[in-house]
Amino acid sequence: MTTFVIVGGGLAGAKAAETLRAEGFTGEVVLFGDEQELPYERPPLSKDYLLGKAKRESAFVHPAEWYAEQNIDLRTGVSVAAIERSEHRVIFEGGTQGYDKLLLATGASPRRLEVPGEALDGVRYLRKLPDSDALREIFTGGRRVVVVGSGWIGLETAAAASIAGCEVTVLEPQPTPLYYALGPELGAHFTALHEAHGVQFRFGETAAEFHGDAAGRLGSVLASSGQVLPADAAIVSIGAGPNDGLARGADLDISNGVLTDAALRSSDPDIYAAGDVACSFLPLLGRNVRVEHWSNALNGGPAAARSMLGQQVEYNRVPYFYTDQYDLGMECSGLPSPGNYDEVVYRGDRSSVPGEFIAFWLKDGRLIAGMNVNVWDVTDDIQALVRSDRTVDPSRLADPAIPLSEV
Ligand SMILES: Cc1cc2nc3c(=O)[nH]c(=O)nc-3n(C[C@H](O)[C@H](O)[C@H](O)COP(=O)(O)OP(=O)(O)OC[C@H]3O[C@@H](n4cnc5c(N)ncnc54)[C@H](O)[C@@H]3O)c2cc1C
């Protein structure tokens, strides 16, 4: 019988397994996940679940019985240690598993801040359900929380802590939050949003050391400026790196993740990669990119599964991200990092926070990204404009009287 093995029981892995069955694959499907939990989605971990508004089960991609119904051999709590390509098998503690095709969906892990005191109780990272559980306990009124790094997870965590009544300070080396994700213009909007909720930013600073109290728990954070910040907890959110150790060990081509073509095939034609671990060729951009976003796992897992089944696949989606912070909800299509664009054009009201507007990033007169803040049902139009790769008139983009589909 043909056996397809998926390593990584997150969203990409679970969605790939679902697609294999939906497409009629009747062979063996083995899904390895090293966490104890059923495959789950991570966005609630820094939003509704962290805020105590969503149940644990609501994060699960499928309920437990679904795997048995679909005849998917889900092995939770099992870490795959190596790939033996010549034998077409993976090795895990206590056994081996042969494969005809293999999908790597091993995700990413938080970058560690390797400074003195990083191992102290009270210094936290956020990636897994137990991490979110721990923060839920910590975030109670009056606690002093230092967030190190203000990317998406840092800001969402800061919002949750602030809503819970904590005193929140954010240390950020760049001049704004989300500097590399959105650039300084929109970063400033998120500064204003958080400041309106009492969060304090210290730009140009990071954590130099974590100091323990008499009980050996975190007591304060020494900022790089020399300032000592009393702290009950510090959440380090300085980005994530791909879990590409298995691929490295197997000598696959790697560069910021597992390199794949547009069909999500790695340098070994029987091994595929999807989700946060994959650095895939995106025809739209004409280069390989690693996209650490929910929708890339949601759609990339199924695309890889179809490719494993021998279908013609060209994975070519506009990168898409969303966030919820306080009363701001937004979606962003495209990759508007500094250096990628020449100007930002706005439609709508961003004079106050959260605002109701769309931001458009232009490069050489073409739309490379668009972000809608508390404005809905415009993503398809924004993505169509990005895909079109044609020059657009900024004044028409800015004019709310002109439908986006007619810009
Ligand atoms: C707190 C948080 C909030 C987020 N919020 C948003 C959001 O609002 N919007 C958005 O677009 N994106 C968000 N993201 C990003 C999004 O969740 C990720 O892009 C998505 O989880 C990637 O899915 P994945 O399946 O590729 O990897 P993962 O979800 O990381 O799953 C990979 C799994 O494989 C396991 N694994 C790794 N190595 C092995 C091995 N050797 N053997 C067995 N198992 C292994 C890992 O432990 C993990 O369980 C958020 C991420 C986090 C952490």
Short mmCIF file of N, CA, C and O in Angstrom, two decimals, residues 282-285 289 291 293-297 299 314-322 331-336 367-371 379-389:
data_model
loop_
_atom_site.label_atom_id
_atom_site.label_comp_id
_atom_site.label_asym_id
_atom_site.label_seq_id
_atom_site.Cartn_x
_atom_site.Cartn_y
_atom_site.Cartn_z
N LEU A 282 7.60 31.63 -5.00
CA LEU A 282 6.30 32.26 -5.22
C LEU A 282 6.36 32.97 -6.57
O LEU A 282 6.98 34.03 -6.70
N PRO A 283 5.71 32.40 -7.61
CA PRO A 283 5.80 33.00 -8.94
C PRO A 283 5.46 34.49 -8.95
O PRO A 283 6.11 35.28 -9.64
N LEU A 284 4.47 34.86 -8.17
CA LEU A 284 4.04 36.26 -8.07
C LEU A 284 5.20 37.21 -7.77
O LEU A 284 5.26 38.31 -8.30
N LEU A 285 6.10 36.79 -6.90
CA LEU A 285 7.22 37.64 -6.52
C LEU A 285 8.49 37.26 -7.26
O LEU A 285 9.49 37.99 -7.21
N VAL A 289 10.09 32.67 -0.78
CA VAL A 289 9.75 33.37 0.46
C VAL A 289 9.26 32.37 1.50
O VAL A 289 8.64 31.36 1.16
N VAL A 291 6.72 32.30 4.49
CA VAL A 291 5.60 33.10 5.01
C VAL A 291 5.09 32.45 6.29
O VAL A 291 4.58 31.34 6.27
N HIS A 293 2.48 32.77 8.20
CA HIS A 293 1.12 33.23 8.45
C HIS A 293 0.14 32.07 8.38
O HIS A 293 0.33 31.12 7.61
N TRP A 294 -0.92 32.21 9.16
CA TRP A 294 -1.97 31.21 9.26
C TRP A 294 -2.49 30.76 7.90
O TRP A 294 -2.64 29.56 7.64
N SER A 295 -2.76 31.71 7.01
CA SER A 295 -3.40 31.32 5.74
C SER A 295 -2.43 30.54 4.86
O SER A 295 -2.85 29.76 4.01
N ASN A 296 -1.14 30.75 5.08
CA ASN A 296 -0.16 29.99 4.30
C ASN A 296 -0.12 28.53 4.75
O ASN A 296 0.09 27.63 3.93
N ALA A 297 -0.37 28.29 6.03
CA ALA A 297 -0.47 26.90 6.51
C ALA A 297 -1.80 26.29 6.05
O ALA A 297 -1.87 25.15 5.59
N ASN A 299 -3.60 26.98 3.43
CA ASN A 299 -3.66 26.69 1.98
C ASN A 299 -2.46 25.91 1.48
O ASN A 299 -2.57 25.17 0.49
N GLU A 314 0.52 24.85 -8.77
CA GLU A 314 1.36 26.04 -8.67
C GLU A 314 0.82 26.86 -7.50
O GLU A 314 -0.26 27.46 -7.60
N TYR A 315 1.56 26.83 -6.41
CA TYR A 315 1.13 27.55 -5.21
C TYR A 315 1.57 29.00 -5.36
O TYR A 315 2.77 29.29 -5.35
N ASN A 316 0.60 29.90 -5.52
CA ASN A 316 0.95 31.27 -5.91
C ASN A 316 0.00 32.27 -5.27
O ASN A 316 -0.57 33.13 -5.92
N ARG A 317 -0.19 32.14 -3.97
CA ARG A 317 -1.14 33.01 -3.28
C ARG A 317 -0.47 34.30 -2.82
O ARG A 317 0.72 34.31 -2.49
N VAL A 318 -1.24 35.38 -2.79
CA VAL A 318 -0.74 36.63 -2.20
C VAL A 318 -0.64 36.38 -0.69
O VAL A 318 -1.62 35.97 -0.07
N PRO A 319 0.54 36.60 -0.08
CA PRO A 319 0.64 36.40 1.37
C PRO A 319 -0.42 37.23 2.10
O PRO A 319 -0.67 38.39 1.75
N TYR A 320 -1.05 36.64 3.09
CA TYR A 320 -2.19 37.27 3.78
C TYR A 320 -2.04 37.08 5.28
O TYR A 320 -1.72 35.99 5.73
N PHE A 321 -2.29 38.12 6.03
CA PHE A 321 -2.19 38.05 7.49
C PHE A 321 -3.34 38.83 8.11
O PHE A 321 -3.82 39.79 7.53
N TYR A 322 -3.76 38.41 9.30
CA TYR A 322 -4.76 39.22 10.02
C TYR A 322 -4.36 39.34 11.47
O TYR A 322 -3.56 38.55 11.98
N GLU A 331 -6.67 43.13 8.17
CA GLU A 331 -6.15 42.10 7.27
C GLU A 331 -5.11 42.78 6.40
O GLU A 331 -5.31 43.92 5.98
N CYS A 332 -4.03 42.08 6.13
CA CYS A 332 -2.99 42.64 5.27
C CYS A 332 -2.63 41.64 4.19
O CYS A 332 -2.37 40.48 4.48
N SER A 333 -2.67 42.10 2.96
CA SER A 333 -2.30 41.25 1.82
C SER A 333 -1.03 41.80 1.19
O SER A 333 -0.96 43.00 0.90
N GLY A 334 -0.04 40.93 0.99
CA GLY A 334 1.23 41.38 0.44
C GLY A 334 2.29 41.50 1.53
O GLY A 334 2.01 41.24 2.70
N LEU A 335 3.48 41.89 1.12
CA LEU A 335 4.61 41.95 2.07
C LEU A 335 5.21 43.36 2.03
O LEU A 335 6.16 43.62 1.29
N PRO A 336 4.67 44.28 2.85
CA PRO A 336 5.10 45.68 2.75
C PRO A 336 6.28 46.05 3.64
O PRO A 336 6.20 47.01 4.41
N LEU A 367 0.81 48.43 -6.91
CA LEU A 367 0.42 48.08 -5.54
C LEU A 367 1.14 46.79 -5.13
O LEU A 367 0.99 45.76 -5.79
N ILE A 368 1.92 46.88 -4.05
CA ILE A 368 2.58 45.64 -3.58
C ILE A 368 1.90 45.08 -2.33
O ILE A 368 2.08 43.91 -2.01
N ALA A 369 1.10 45.92 -1.64
CA ALA A 369 0.40 45.41 -0.45
C ALA A 369 -0.72 46.36 -0.07
O ALA A 369 -0.67 47.56 -0.39
N GLY A 370 -1.72 45.82 0.60
CA GLY A 370 -2.82 46.64 1.10
C GLY A 370 -3.31 46.09 2.42
O GLY A 370 -3.31 44.88 2.63
N MET A 371 -3.67 47.00 3.31
CA MET A 371 -4.10 46.57 4.65
C MET A 371 -5.39 47.30 5.01
O MET A 371 -5.44 48.52 5.00
N THR A 379 -10.59 42.39 0.71
CA THR A 379 -9.36 41.63 0.49
C THR A 379 -9.25 41.13 -0.95
O THR A 379 -8.17 41.20 -1.56
N ASP A 380 -10.35 40.64 -1.51
CA ASP A 380 -10.27 40.11 -2.88
C ASP A 380 -9.86 41.22 -3.86
O ASP A 380 -9.03 41.00 -4.75
N ASP A 381 -10.43 42.42 -3.66
CA ASP A 381 -10.09 43.53 -4.57
C ASP A 381 -8.63 43.94 -4.39
O ASP A 381 -7.92 44.22 -5.37
N ILE A 382 -8.18 43.98 -3.14
CA ILE A 382 -6.77 44.35 -2.89
C ILE A 382 -5.84 43.32 -3.54
O ILE A 382 -4.88 43.66 -4.23
N GLN A 383 -6.18 42.05 -3.33
CA GLN A 383 -5.30 41.01 -3.88
C GLN A 383 -5.31 41.02 -5.41
O GLN A 383 -4.28 40.76 -6.05
N ALA A 384 -6.48 41.34 -6.00
CA ALA A 384 -6.54 41.42 -7.47
C ALA A 384 -5.63 42.54 -7.98
O ALA A 384 -4.94 42.39 -8.99
N LEU A 385 -5.62 43.67 -7.25
CA LEU A 385 -4.74 44.78 -7.66
C LEU A 385 -3.27 44.40 -7.52
O LEU A 385 -2.45 44.73 -8.37
N VAL A 386 -2.93 43.69 -6.42
CA VAL A 386 -1.54 43.26 -6.24
C VAL A 386 -1.15 42.32 -7.38
O VAL A 386 -0.09 42.45 -8.00
N ARG A 387 -2.02 41.36 -7.66
CA ARG A 387 -1.75 40.38 -8.72
C ARG A 387 -1.61 41.03 -10.10
O ARG A 387 -0.84 40.58 -10.93
N SER A 388 -2.40 42.09 -10.33
CA SER A 388 -2.45 42.69 -11.67
C SER A 388 -1.09 43.25 -12.08
O SER A 388 -0.77 43.36 -13.26
N ASP A 389 -0.30 43.69 -11.07
CA ASP A 389 1.04 44.22 -11.33
C ASP A 389 1.00 45.39 -12.31
O ASP A 389 1.95 45.63 -13.04
#
